[in-house]
CSV table of C-alpha atoms in Angstrom, one decimal:
chain,number,residue,atom,x,y,z
A,759,MET,CA,-0.2,0.0,-0.1
A,760,SER,CA,1.6,3.4,-1.3
A,761,GLU,CA,1.6,6.4,1.2
A,762,SER,CA,-0.8,8.2,-1.6
A,763,GLU,CA,-3.4,6.0,-0.9
A,764,MET,CA,-3.4,6.7,3.4
A,765,PRO,CA,-7.4,7.6,4.4
A,766,ASP,CA,-7.5,11.3,4.4
A,767,LYS,CA,-10.6,11.2,6.7
A,768,TRP,CA,-11.5,9.2,10.0
A,769,TYR,CA,-14.3,6.7,10.4
A,770,ASN,CA,-16.8,7.6,13.3
A,771,ILE,CA,-18.9,4.6,14.0
A,772,VAL,CA,-21.4,6.5,15.8
A,773,ALA,CA,-23.1,7.5,12.5
A,774,ASP,CA,-23.9,4.0,11.6
A,775,MET,CA,-24.8,2.6,15.4
A,776,PRO,CA,-28.4,1.2,15.5
A,777,ASN,CA,-28.1,2.5,19.5
A,778,LYS,CA,-26.4,5.6,20.0
A,779,PRO,CA,-24.3,5.8,23.1
A,780,LEU,CA,-25.8,7.4,26.4
A,781,PRO,CA,-24.9,11.0,27.1
A,782,PRO,CA,-22.0,11.5,29.8
A,783,LEU,CA,-23.0,12.9,32.8
A,784,HIS,CA,-21.6,16.0,35.1
A,785,PRO,CA,-19.8,14.7,38.0
A,786,GLY,CA,-21.8,17.1,40.3
A,787,THR,CA,-25.0,17.8,39.1
A,788,ARG,CA,-25.3,14.4,37.0
A,789,GLU,CA,-27.1,15.8,34.4
A,790,PRO,CA,-25.9,15.4,30.5
A,791,ILE,CA,-23.0,17.7,30.0
A,792,GLY,CA,-22.3,20.1,27.1
A,793,PRO,CA,-19.4,21.2,25.2
A,794,GLN,CA,-18.9,24.1,27.9
A,795,ASP,CA,-18.3,21.7,30.4
A,796,LEU,CA,-15.2,20.0,28.6
A,797,SER,CA,-13.6,23.3,27.8
A,798,PRO,CA,-11.3,23.5,30.3
A,799,LEU,CA,-9.8,20.0,29.6
A,800,PHE,CA,-10.0,19.8,26.0
A,801,PRO,CA,-9.3,22.0,22.7
A,802,MET,CA,-12.8,22.7,21.5
A,803,GLU,CA,-12.1,20.8,18.3
A,804,LEU,CA,-11.4,17.8,20.0
A,805,ILE,CA,-14.8,18.4,21.8
A,806,LYS,CA,-16.6,19.1,18.4
A,807,GLN,CA,-15.1,15.4,17.3
A,808,GLU,CA,-16.2,13.8,20.8
A,809,VAL,CA,-19.7,14.4,20.2
A,810,THR,CA,-20.2,14.5,16.3
A,811,GLU,CA,-22.3,12.4,14.5
A,812,ASP,CA,-20.8,12.7,11.2
A,813,LYS,CA,-19.6,9.7,9.5
A,814,TRP,CA,-16.5,11.0,8.3
A,815,VAL,CA,-14.0,13.8,9.7
A,816,ASP,CA,-11.2,14.8,7.7
A,817,ILE,CA,-7.4,14.5,8.6
A,818,PRO,CA,-5.8,17.7,8.7
A,819,ASP,CA,-2.9,17.9,5.9
A,820,GLU,CA,-0.3,18.4,8.7
A,821,VAL,CA,-1.4,15.8,10.6
A,822,ARG,CA,-1.5,13.2,7.6
A,823,ASP,CA,2.4,14.8,6.7
A,824,ILE,CA,3.4,13.4,10.0
A,825,TYR,CA,1.5,10.3,9.8
A,826,SER,CA,3.6,9.7,6.4
A,827,MET,CA,6.8,9.2,9.0
A,828,TRP,CA,5.4,5.5,9.4
A,829,ARG,CA,2.1,5.3,7.7
A,830,PRO,CA,0.6,3.1,5.9
A,831,SER,CA,2.0,0.7,8.6
A,832,PRO,CA,2.2,-3.0,7.1
A,833,LEU,CA,-0.2,-5.8,7.2
A,834,TYR,CA,1.7,-9.3,7.1
A,835,ARG,CA,0.7,-12.7,6.9
A,836,ALA,CA,2.0,-14.9,9.7
A,837,TYR,CA,2.8,-18.1,7.7
A,838,GLY,CA,5.3,-18.9,10.5
A,839,LEU,CA,2.6,-18.8,13.3
A,840,GLU,CA,0.2,-20.9,10.9
A,841,LYS,CA,2.9,-23.5,10.5
A,842,ALA,CA,3.6,-23.9,14.1
A,843,LEU,CA,0.0,-24.3,15.0
A,844,ASP,CA,-0.9,-26.8,11.9
A,845,THR,CA,-4.1,-24.6,11.5
A,846,PRO,CA,-6.0,-24.3,8.2
A,847,ALA,CA,-6.8,-20.7,9.4
A,848,LYS,CA,-5.2,-17.8,7.6
A,849,ILE,CA,-3.5,-15.4,10.1
A,850,TYR,CA,-2.9,-11.8,9.2
A,851,TYR,CA,-1.7,-9.2,11.5
A,852,LYS,CA,-1.4,-5.0,11.3
A,853,TYR,CA,1.7,-4.0,12.6
A,854,GLU,CA,1.7,-0.8,14.5
A,855,GLY,CA,5.4,-1.1,16.1
A,856,VAL,CA,6.6,0.8,13.5
A,857,SER,CA,5.8,4.3,14.7
A,858,PRO,CA,8.5,6.4,16.4
A,859,ALA,CA,7.2,5.6,19.6
A,860,GLY,CA,6.7,1.8,18.8
A,861,SER,CA,3.0,1.3,19.2
A,862,HIS,CA,-0.3,2.6,17.8
A,863,LYS,CA,-0.8,5.6,20.1
A,864,PRO,CA,0.9,8.4,17.8
A,865,ASN,CA,-2.2,7.9,15.6
A,866,THR,CA,-4.2,10.1,18.0
A,867,ALA,CA,-1.3,11.7,19.8
A,868,VAL,CA,-0.6,13.7,16.6
A,869,PRO,CA,-3.8,15.3,16.0
A,870,GLN,CA,-4.7,16.1,19.7
A,871,ALA,CA,-1.4,18.0,20.0
A,872,TYR,CA,-1.9,19.4,16.4
A,873,TYR,CA,-5.4,20.7,17.7
A,874,SER,CA,-3.9,21.8,20.8
A,875,LYS,CA,-1.3,24.0,19.0
A,876,GLN,CA,-4.1,25.4,16.7
A,877,GLU,CA,-5.9,26.8,19.9
A,878,GLY,CA,-2.7,28.7,21.5
A,879,VAL,CA,-2.2,25.8,24.4
A,880,LYS,CA,1.3,25.8,25.6
A,881,LYS,CA,1.4,22.7,27.5
A,882,ILE,CA,-0.5,19.2,27.6
A,883,VAL,CA,-0.7,17.0,30.8
A,884,THR,CA,-1.7,13.3,30.6
A,885,GLU,CA,-1.1,9.9,32.1
A,886,THR,CA,0.4,6.6,30.8
A,887,GLY,CA,0.2,3.2,32.1
A,888,ALA,CA,2.9,0.9,30.2
A,889,GLY,CA,4.4,4.1,28.7
A,890,GLN,CA,3.3,3.7,24.9
A,891,TRP,CA,0.8,6.4,25.2
A,892,GLY,CA,3.2,9.1,27.4
A,893,SER,CA,5.8,8.1,24.6
A,894,ALA,CA,3.4,8.8,21.8
A,895,LEU,CA,2.4,12.2,23.0
A,896,SER,CA,5.9,13.4,24.3
A,897,PHE,CA,6.9,12.6,20.6
A,898,ALA,CA,3.9,14.6,19.5
A,899,CYS,CA,4.4,17.8,21.9
A,900,ASN,CA,8.0,17.8,20.8
A,901,HIS,CA,7.1,18.1,17.2
A,902,PHE,CA,4.6,21.2,17.8
A,903,GLY,CA,6.6,23.0,20.5
A,904,LEU,CA,4.4,21.9,23.5
A,905,ASP,CA,5.3,21.2,27.0
A,906,CYS,CA,4.7,17.6,28.4
A,907,GLU,CA,4.1,16.6,31.7
A,908,VAL,CA,3.2,12.7,32.1
A,909,TYR,CA,2.0,10.6,35.3
A,910,MET,CA,3.3,7.3,34.6
A,911,VAL,CA,1.7,4.3,36.7
A,912,ARG,CA,4.2,3.4,39.5
A,913,LEU,CA,4.1,-0.3,38.8
A,914,SER,CA,5.4,0.6,35.2
A,915,TYR,CA,7.9,3.6,36.1
A,916,ASP,CA,9.7,1.1,38.1
A,917,HIS,CA,9.2,-1.7,35.6
A,918,LYS,CA,10.0,0.2,32.4
A,919,PRO,CA,12.6,2.9,33.0
A,920,TYR,CA,13.5,3.2,29.3
A,921,ARG,CA,9.9,4.2,28.6
A,922,LYS,CA,10.5,7.1,30.8
A,923,ILE,CA,13.8,7.7,29.3
A,924,MET,CA,12.2,7.9,26.0
A,925,MET,CA,9.8,10.6,27.0
A,926,ASN,CA,12.6,12.7,28.7
A,927,THR,CA,14.2,12.3,25.2
A,928,TRP,CA,11.2,14.2,23.5
A,929,GLY,CA,11.3,16.9,26.3
A,930,ALA,CA,8.6,15.5,29.0
A,931,LYS,CA,8.6,15.6,32.6
A,932,VAL,CA,7.5,12.2,33.9
A,933,PHE,CA,6.1,11.6,37.4
A,934,PRO,CA,5.6,8.2,38.8
A,935,SER,CA,1.8,8.0,40.0
A,936,PRO,CA,0.7,8.3,42.7
A,937,SER,CA,3.5,11.0,43.1
A,938,GLU,CA,4.5,13.4,45.6
A,939,ALA,CA,3.9,16.3,43.0
A,940,THR,CA,0.2,16.8,43.3
A,941,GLU,CA,-2.3,16.9,46.3
A,942,ILE,CA,-4.2,14.0,44.8
A,943,GLY,CA,-1.1,11.7,45.2
A,944,ARG,CA,0.1,12.5,48.2
A,945,LYS,CA,-3.4,11.5,49.8
A,946,ILE,CA,-3.3,8.3,48.2
A,947,LEU,CA,0.7,7.5,49.1
A,948,ALA,CA,-0.4,8.4,52.5
A,949,GLU,CA,-3.0,5.8,52.9
A,950,ASP,CA,-1.0,3.5,50.8
A,951,PRO,CA,2.7,4.0,50.5
A,952,ASN,CA,3.3,0.6,48.8
A,953,THR,CA,0.3,1.1,46.1
A,954,PRO,CA,1.3,0.1,42.4
A,955,GLY,CA,-0.8,3.0,41.1
A,956,SER,CA,-3.5,2.6,38.4
A,957,LEU,CA,-4.6,4.3,35.5
A,958,GLY,CA,-7.3,5.9,37.3
A,959,ILE,CA,-5.3,7.3,39.9
A,960,ALA,CA,-3.2,8.7,37.4
A,961,ILE,CA,-5.9,10.4,35.5
A,962,SER,CA,-6.9,12.0,38.7
A,963,GLU,CA,-3.5,13.7,39.1
A,964,ALA,CA,-3.2,14.6,35.3
A,965,ILE,CA,-6.6,16.0,35.4
A,966,GLY,CA,-5.9,17.9,38.8
A,967,GLU,CA,-2.7,19.4,37.4
A,968,ALA,CA,-4.5,20.7,34.0
A,969,LEU,CA,-7.1,22.6,35.7
A,970,LYS,CA,-4.7,24.6,37.1
A,971,ASN,CA,-4.1,27.0,34.4
A,972,ASP,CA,-5.7,28.4,31.3
A,973,ASP,CA,-2.9,27.6,28.9
A,974,THR,CA,-2.9,23.8,29.8
A,975,LYS,CA,-5.1,21.1,28.4
A,976,TYR,CA,-5.5,17.5,29.5
A,977,SER,CA,-4.8,14.5,27.1
A,978,LEU,CA,-6.2,10.9,27.1
A,979,GLY,CA,-4.8,7.9,25.1
A,980,SER,CA,-7.9,5.8,25.0
A,981,VAL,CA,-11.4,5.6,26.2
A,982,LEU,CA,-12.8,8.9,24.8
A,983,ASN,CA,-14.8,9.0,21.1
A,984,HIS,CA,-12.3,11.1,19.5
A,985,VAL,CA,-9.3,8.8,20.3
A,986,LYS,CA,-11.1,5.8,18.8
A,987,LEU,CA,-12.2,8.0,15.9
A,988,HIS,CA,-8.3,9.1,15.2
A,989,GLN,CA,-7.3,5.1,15.9
A,990,THR,CA,-9.7,4.1,12.8
A,991,ILE,CA,-7.0,5.1,10.2
A,992,ILE,CA,-5.6,1.5,11.3
A,993,GLY,CA,-8.6,-0.3,9.9
A,994,LEU,CA,-9.1,1.8,7.2
A,995,GLU,CA,-5.9,0.9,5.9
A,996,ALA,CA,-6.2,-2.7,6.8
A,997,VAL,CA,-9.4,-2.9,4.9
A,998,LYS,CA,-7.9,-1.8,1.6
A,999,GLN,CA,-5.0,-4.1,2.5
A,1000,MET,CA,-6.9,-7.0,2.7
A,1001,GLU,CA,-8.6,-6.3,-0.5
A,1002,LYS,CA,-5.2,-6.2,-2.2
A,1003,ALA,CA,-4.4,-9.4,-0.7
A,1004,GLY,CA,-7.6,-10.8,-2.3
A,1005,ASP,CA,-8.8,-11.8,1.2
A,1006,MET,CA,-11.3,-10.6,3.8
A,1007,PRO,CA,-11.3,-11.2,7.7
A,1008,ASP,CA,-13.7,-13.5,9.1
A,1009,ILE,CA,-12.6,-12.5,12.3
A,1010,VAL,CA,-10.8,-9.4,13.6
A,1011,ILE,CA,-9.0,-9.2,17.1
A,1012,ALA,CA,-7.3,-6.5,19.0
A,1013,PRO,CA,-6.2,-6.1,22.8
A,1014,PHE,CA,-8.4,-3.9,25.1
A,1015,GLY,CA,-7.6,-1.6,27.7
A,1016,GLY,CA,-9.9,1.3,27.3
A,1017,GLY,CA,-10.8,0.8,23.6
A,1018,SER,CA,-8.6,2.8,21.2
A,1019,ASN,CA,-6.6,-0.4,20.2
A,1020,PHE,CA,-9.5,-2.5,19.3
A,1021,ALA,CA,-11.5,0.3,17.8
A,1022,GLY,CA,-9.1,1.3,15.6
A,1023,LEU,CA,-8.6,-1.9,13.9
A,1024,SER,CA,-11.9,-3.2,14.4
A,1025,PHE,CA,-14.7,-0.3,13.8
A,1026,PRO,CA,-14.0,-0.1,9.8
A,1027,PHE,CA,-14.4,-3.7,9.6
A,1028,LEU,CA,-17.9,-3.3,11.7
A,1029,ARG,CA,-18.8,-0.6,9.2
A,1030,LEU,CA,-18.9,-3.5,6.6
A,1031,ASN,CA,-21.3,-5.2,9.0
A,1032,LEU,CA,-23.6,-2.5,9.9
A,1033,GLU,CA,-23.6,-1.2,6.4
A,1034,GLY,CA,-23.0,-3.9,4.1
A,1035,GLY,CA,-24.5,-7.1,5.6
A,1036,LYS,CA,-21.2,-8.9,6.5
A,1037,LYS,CA,-20.8,-11.2,9.5
A,1038,ILE,CA,-17.1,-10.4,10.5
A,1039,ARG,CA,-16.8,-11.1,14.1
A,1040,CYS,CA,-15.0,-8.6,16.0
A,1041,ILE,CA,-13.3,-9.7,19.2
A,1042,ALA,CA,-11.9,-7.6,22.2
A,1043,SER,CA,-9.1,-9.4,24.1
A,1044,GLU,CA,-8.7,-8.5,27.5
A,1045,PRO,CA,-6.7,-9.7,30.7
A,1046,THR,CA,-8.6,-12.0,33.2
A,1047,SER,CA,-7.2,-9.8,36.0
A,1048,CYS,CA,-9.0,-7.0,34.6
A,1049,PRO,CA,-12.2,-8.2,32.8
A,1050,LYS,CA,-14.3,-5.3,32.4
A,1051,LEU,CA,-16.0,-6.6,29.4
A,1052,THR,CA,-16.5,-10.2,30.1
A,1053,ARG,CA,-17.2,-9.7,34.0
A,1054,GLY,CA,-18.1,-6.1,34.6
A,1055,VAL,CA,-21.2,-4.4,34.7
A,1056,PHE,CA,-22.7,-1.7,32.4
A,1057,ARG,CA,-23.6,1.3,34.5
A,1058,TYR,CA,-22.4,5.2,34.7
A,1059,ASP,CA,-19.1,5.4,36.3
A,1060,PHE,CA,-16.2,7.7,36.6
A,1061,GLY,CA,-13.0,7.4,34.4
A,1062,ASP,CA,-10.7,8.2,37.3
A,1063,THR,CA,-10.6,7.1,40.7
A,1064,VAL,CA,-11.1,10.3,42.7
A,1065,GLY,CA,-14.3,11.3,40.7
A,1066,MET,CA,-13.1,14.1,38.8
A,1067,THR,CA,-14.1,13.0,35.3
A,1068,PRO,CA,-17.8,13.1,33.7
A,1069,LEU,CA,-19.5,9.9,34.6
A,1070,LEU,CA,-19.8,7.4,31.4
A,1071,PRO,CA,-22.0,4.9,30.3
A,1072,MET,CA,-19.6,1.9,30.3
A,1073,TYR,CA,-18.8,-1.5,31.1
A,1074,THR,CA,-17.0,-1.1,34.5
A,1075,LEU,CA,-15.3,-2.9,37.6
A,1076,GLY,CA,-15.5,0.2,39.6
A,1077,HIS,CA,-13.5,3.3,39.6
A,1078,ASN,CA,-11.9,2.4,43.0
A,1079,PHE,CA,-10.7,-1.0,41.3
A,1080,LEU,CA,-6.9,-1.7,41.4
A,1081,PRO,CA,-6.0,-4.0,39.0
A,1082,ALA,CA,-3.4,-6.8,39.9
A,1083,PRO,CA,0.4,-5.7,39.2
A,1084,ILE,CA,0.4,-7.3,35.6
A,1085,HIS,CA,3.1,-6.1,33.2
A,1086,ALA,CA,0.4,-5.3,30.7
A,1087,GLY,CA,0.2,-1.7,32.3
A,1088,GLY,CA,-2.0,-0.4,29.3
A,1089,LEU,CA,-4.8,-2.7,29.9
A,1090,ARG,CA,-5.0,-2.3,33.8
A,1091,TYR,CA,-7.9,-0.1,33.6
A,1092,HIS,CA,-11.5,-0.5,35.4
A,1093,GLY,CA,-13.5,1.0,32.4
A,1094,ALA,CA,-14.2,0.7,28.9
A,1095,GLY,CA,-14.8,3.2,26.4
A,1096,VAL,CA,-18.5,4.4,25.8
A,1097,ILE,CA,-19.0,3.3,21.9
A,1098,VAL,CA,-17.2,0.0,22.7
A,1099,SER,CA,-19.4,-0.6,25.7
A,1100,GLN,CA,-23.0,0.3,23.8
A,1101,LEU,CA,-21.5,-2.1,20.9
A,1102,LEU,CA,-21.0,-4.9,23.3
A,1103,ARG,CA,-24.3,-4.4,25.1
A,1104,ASP,CA,-26.0,-4.7,21.7
A,1105,ASN,CA,-24.1,-8.1,20.8
A,1106,LEU,CA,-22.4,-6.4,17.6
A,1107,ILE,CA,-19.0,-7.3,19.3
A,1108,GLU,CA,-17.5,-10.0,21.6
A,1109,ALA,CA,-14.9,-10.2,24.2
A,1110,GLN,CA,-12.6,-12.9,25.6
A,1111,SER,CA,-10.2,-12.8,28.4
A,1112,HIS,CA,-6.9,-14.5,28.8
A,1113,ASP,CA,-4.7,-15.1,32.0
A,1114,ASN,CA,-0.9,-13.7,32.2
A,1115,LEU,CA,0.8,-17.0,32.0
A,1116,GLU,CA,-1.2,-17.9,28.3
A,1117,VAL,CA,-0.6,-14.3,26.9
A,1118,PHE,CA,3.4,-14.6,27.6
A,1119,GLU,CA,3.2,-18.3,26.0
A,1120,ALA,CA,1.4,-16.7,23.1
A,1121,GLY,CA,3.8,-13.9,22.8
A,1122,VAL,CA,6.9,-16.0,22.9
A,1123,LEU,CA,5.4,-18.4,20.2
A,1124,PHE,CA,5.0,-15.2,17.9
A,1125,ALA,CA,8.1,-13.7,18.5
A,1126,ARG,CA,9.9,-17.4,17.4
A,1127,THR,CA,7.9,-18.0,14.6
A,1128,GLU,CA,7.4,-14.3,13.3
A,1129,GLY,CA,10.5,-12.6,14.5
A,1130,ILE,CA,9.1,-9.5,16.3
A,1131,ILE,CA,8.9,-9.6,20.2
A,1132,PRO,CA,5.3,-8.1,21.0
A,1133,ALA,CA,4.4,-5.7,23.8
A,1134,PRO,CA,2.5,-7.4,26.6
A,1135,GLU,CA,-0.7,-5.5,25.8
A,1136,ALA,CA,-0.2,-6.9,22.3
A,1137,THR,CA,0.0,-10.7,23.5
A,1138,HIS,CA,-3.4,-10.7,24.6
A,1139,GLY,CA,-4.5,-10.3,20.8
A,1140,ILE,CA,-2.1,-12.7,19.7
A,1141,ALA,CA,-3.7,-15.2,22.5
A,1142,THR,CA,-7.2,-14.9,21.2
A,1143,ALA,CA,-5.8,-15.4,17.4
A,1144,ILE,CA,-4.3,-18.7,18.5
A,1145,ARG,CA,-7.5,-19.6,20.6
A,1146,GLU,CA,-9.8,-19.0,17.2
A,1147,ALA,CA,-6.8,-20.7,15.0
A,1148,ASN,CA,-6.9,-23.7,17.0
A,1149,ILE,CA,-10.8,-24.0,17.1
A,1150,CYS,CA,-10.3,-23.9,13.3
A,1151,LYS,CA,-8.0,-26.7,13.7
A,1152,GLN,CA,-10.3,-28.7,15.7
A,1153,GLU,CA,-13.5,-28.0,13.6
A,1154,GLY,CA,-11.4,-28.7,10.4
A,1155,VAL,CA,-12.5,-25.3,8.7
A,1156,SER,CA,-10.6,-22.6,7.5
A,1157,LYS,CA,-11.0,-19.0,8.4
A,1158,THR,CA,-9.1,-15.6,8.0
A,1159,ILE,CA,-8.2,-14.2,11.3
A,1160,LEU,CA,-6.8,-10.5,11.4
A,1161,PHE,CA,-5.2,-9.1,14.6
A,1162,ASN,CA,-3.6,-5.8,15.6
A,1163,LEU,CA,0.1,-6.2,16.7
A,1164,SER,CA,-0.1,-2.9,18.5
A,1165,GLY,CA,3.4,-2.6,19.3
A,1166,HIS,CA,6.9,-4.0,19.9
A,1167,GLY,CA,7.9,-5.3,23.2
A,1168,ASN,CA,11.7,-4.0,23.4
A,1169,PHE,CA,11.4,-1.9,26.3
A,1170,ASP,CA,9.4,-4.5,28.0
A,1171,MET,CA,12.1,-7.2,28.9
A,1172,LYS,CA,11.6,-7.1,32.3
A,1173,ALA,CA,8.1,-8.8,31.6
A,1174,TYR,CA,9.9,-11.5,29.6
A,1175,GLU,CA,12.7,-11.8,32.3
A,1176,ASP,CA,9.9,-12.5,34.7
A,1177,TYR,CA,8.4,-14.6,32.5
A,1178,PHE,CA,11.1,-17.1,31.6
A,1179,ALA,CA,12.3,-16.9,35.5
A,1180,GLY,CA,9.0,-18.3,36.7
A,1181,ASN,CA,8.0,-15.4,38.3
A,1182,ILE,CA,4.8,-14.7,36.3
A,1183,ILE,CA,1.9,-16.5,38.0
A,1184,LYS,CA,-1.7,-17.2,36.4
A,1185,HIS,CA,-4.1,-14.5,38.0
A,1186,GLU,CA,-7.8,-14.4,37.9
A,1187,LEU,CA,-9.8,-12.2,39.7
A,1188,SER,CA,-12.6,-13.6,42.1
A,1189,GLU,CA,-16.3,-13.2,41.9
A,1190,GLU,CA,-15.8,-11.8,45.4
A,1191,GLU,CA,-13.4,-9.3,44.7
A,1192,ILE,CA,-15.5,-8.0,41.4
A,1193,LYS,CA,-18.5,-8.0,44.0
A,1194,LYS,CA,-16.6,-5.9,46.7
A,1195,SER,CA,-15.4,-3.4,44.3
A,1196,LEU,CA,-18.8,-3.0,42.6
A,1197,ALA,CA,-20.5,-2.8,45.8
A,1198,MET,CA,-18.6,0.4,46.5
A,1199,LEU,CA,-20.3,2.4,43.6
A,1200,ASP,CA,-22.8,5.0,44.0
A,1201,THR,CA,-23.1,6.0,40.3
A,1202,PRO,CA,-26.2,5.7,38.4
A,1203,GLU,CA,-27.4,2.4,37.2
A,1204,ILE,CA,-28.9,1.9,33.7
A,1205,ASP,CA,-31.8,-0.2,33.1
């Protein structure tokens, strides 16, 4: 696929959804929020994209120019993996690890920084789990001359020091979260000095700091509608690439943390279902340690731990839920994006979960058959692809499987070291743990 064939518009699945997402609610009044309620946090153009029902949104030329540093990203057939599995299935993967930050995250970091610059913003504050999002936003802010401040989940801050150095190299300041730099962080540390942190906590810290200055905005790397919109460039490219290969997937798979990874690949294929009557299965792959789609409840909940964000209608384990310290830091998030949640509720997509031993087994097999060492988050999609390929073998049928290899694991060697040393144990939440977390919620339920 040539650079000239790169999409010039993002796809907004809301235009095609049979049931539109419920509105977000104000955290104080619990009434539906308007654009003015979001303006202290986000540039107005991003707010417009958050609420638009337009089917196509133009990608600015300057954003496409930066995209062309690594886009179109390659699509490969996994011949080595197919052979190792002895499956009749055909397995393809879209590889997003070719971006400067090594993951799919710059697809939204670049436009978010671009729109912020257009509106006179001087600094962007954000959070990051495993560091892919923080790296991407640091890269994008550096390009547009914006200051960048990142609150990195403490567990990943300790395990992935070179992710922090990447951010520093692009000029960002990085704090372990919870941190001593914020009032929120100090309060949480006083209650539990040894906490591994969570994305919900880091989001609370970042939002709190962003609200202190008029020339500062907050940026989120997943969950929100405009983030998923930007990521659809992955799937739009993949549709064209599959057509060039003379094939089309029966099954589309991507890892799931907040939704941007999954949405990016799957939404343009879901369009073929909603618009053209195709029956492509789209599967979100999550950890058993943080199974909001497979075991959570659909209700309004906060996107952060403290309760500063709007209340979102989503599948959640509860905003106070503290995930186990697994290496897939980008998937350690209590909730799911609004659009993905509605699609799951309407049975238009599926979800599967995998324990943290199974995913590393899948990641190592992939590395040994295809050569690329996947990020721990990406191994979840690989595990689902392997599961589906094995079903094809058992049933003696050939299906075409496409998954998103959302990033490389070159900065995640601590995770693989722990796996080979036998220090990673199988972990799955008990029903009691989930019920305890959900019992703490006092947010509006949804019929």
